[in-house]
């Protein structure tokens, strides 16, 4: 499937390596903060990282409707 959709293998390998480490670190942080999710927003660096991650996650939902009028106008011309 990766070849068919032209995905690079490096991000997949990186996700397998770092995903486990990130999951353990998040779990440790939540245990130390007694389940308080605000621990990820209390310090400037972690807050900035979380905001950037949320923007990257939700950007396709925001950008897709904005591109829609341009696609319709382009299709009408050609």
XYZ file of C-alpha atoms in Angstrom:
78
model
C 0.000 0.000 0.000
C 2.848 2.364 0.750
C 4.277 1.929 -2.743
C 0.852 2.266 -4.332
C 0.131 5.580 -2.566
C 3.785 6.743 -2.821
C 4.464 7.039 0.916
C 8.024 7.262 2.160
C 9.090 4.471 4.560
C 11.165 6.723 6.857
C 8.218 8.353 8.692
C 6.723 4.931 9.394
C 9.984 3.674 10.898
C 10.305 6.892 12.908
C 6.740 6.484 14.212
C 7.438 2.907 15.313
C 10.581 3.950 17.177
C 9.378 7.202 18.747
C 5.733 6.236 19.245
C 6.467 3.800 22.033
C 8.774 6.251 23.799
C 6.259 9.086 23.470
C 3.426 6.929 24.794
C 5.429 5.919 27.872
C 6.425 9.528 28.539
C 2.836 10.781 28.255
C 1.690 8.018 30.590
C 4.384 8.943 33.145
C 3.404 12.608 32.969
C -0.237 11.784 33.549
C 0.611 9.536 36.501
C 2.768 12.240 38.093
C 0.071 14.879 37.557
C -2.654 12.502 38.824
C -4.464 12.536 35.471
C -4.508 16.313 35.005
C -4.280 17.031 31.254
C -3.394 20.667 31.940
C 0.123 19.523 32.794
C 0.818 19.635 29.042
C -0.147 23.319 28.873
C 1.498 24.701 32.048
C 4.999 25.256 30.674
C 5.625 27.460 27.617
C 7.542 24.902 25.555
C 5.070 22.074 26.114
C 2.143 24.444 25.553
C 3.610 25.643 22.254
C 4.262 22.054 21.176
C 0.700 21.011 22.000
C -0.764 24.010 20.153
C 1.326 23.269 17.052
C 0.298 19.599 17.199
C -3.391 20.531 17.469
C -3.083 22.957 14.544
C -1.424 20.278 12.415
C -4.077 17.723 13.335
C -7.030 20.001 12.585
C -5.571 21.925 9.620
C -7.030 19.550 6.980
C -10.503 20.192 8.390
C -9.967 23.948 8.113
C -8.141 24.105 4.776
C -10.395 21.726 2.794
C -13.528 23.945 2.919
C -11.428 26.975 2.031
C -10.118 25.280 -1.136
C -13.605 24.218 -2.242
C -14.651 27.532 -3.926
C -11.364 27.673 -5.850
C -11.878 24.169 -7.239
C -15.402 24.994 -8.422
C -14.259 28.227 -10.089
C -11.318 26.499 -11.748
C -13.570 23.690 -13.044
C -16.023 26.194 -14.548
C -13.241 27.951 -16.502
C -11.692 24.874 -18.057
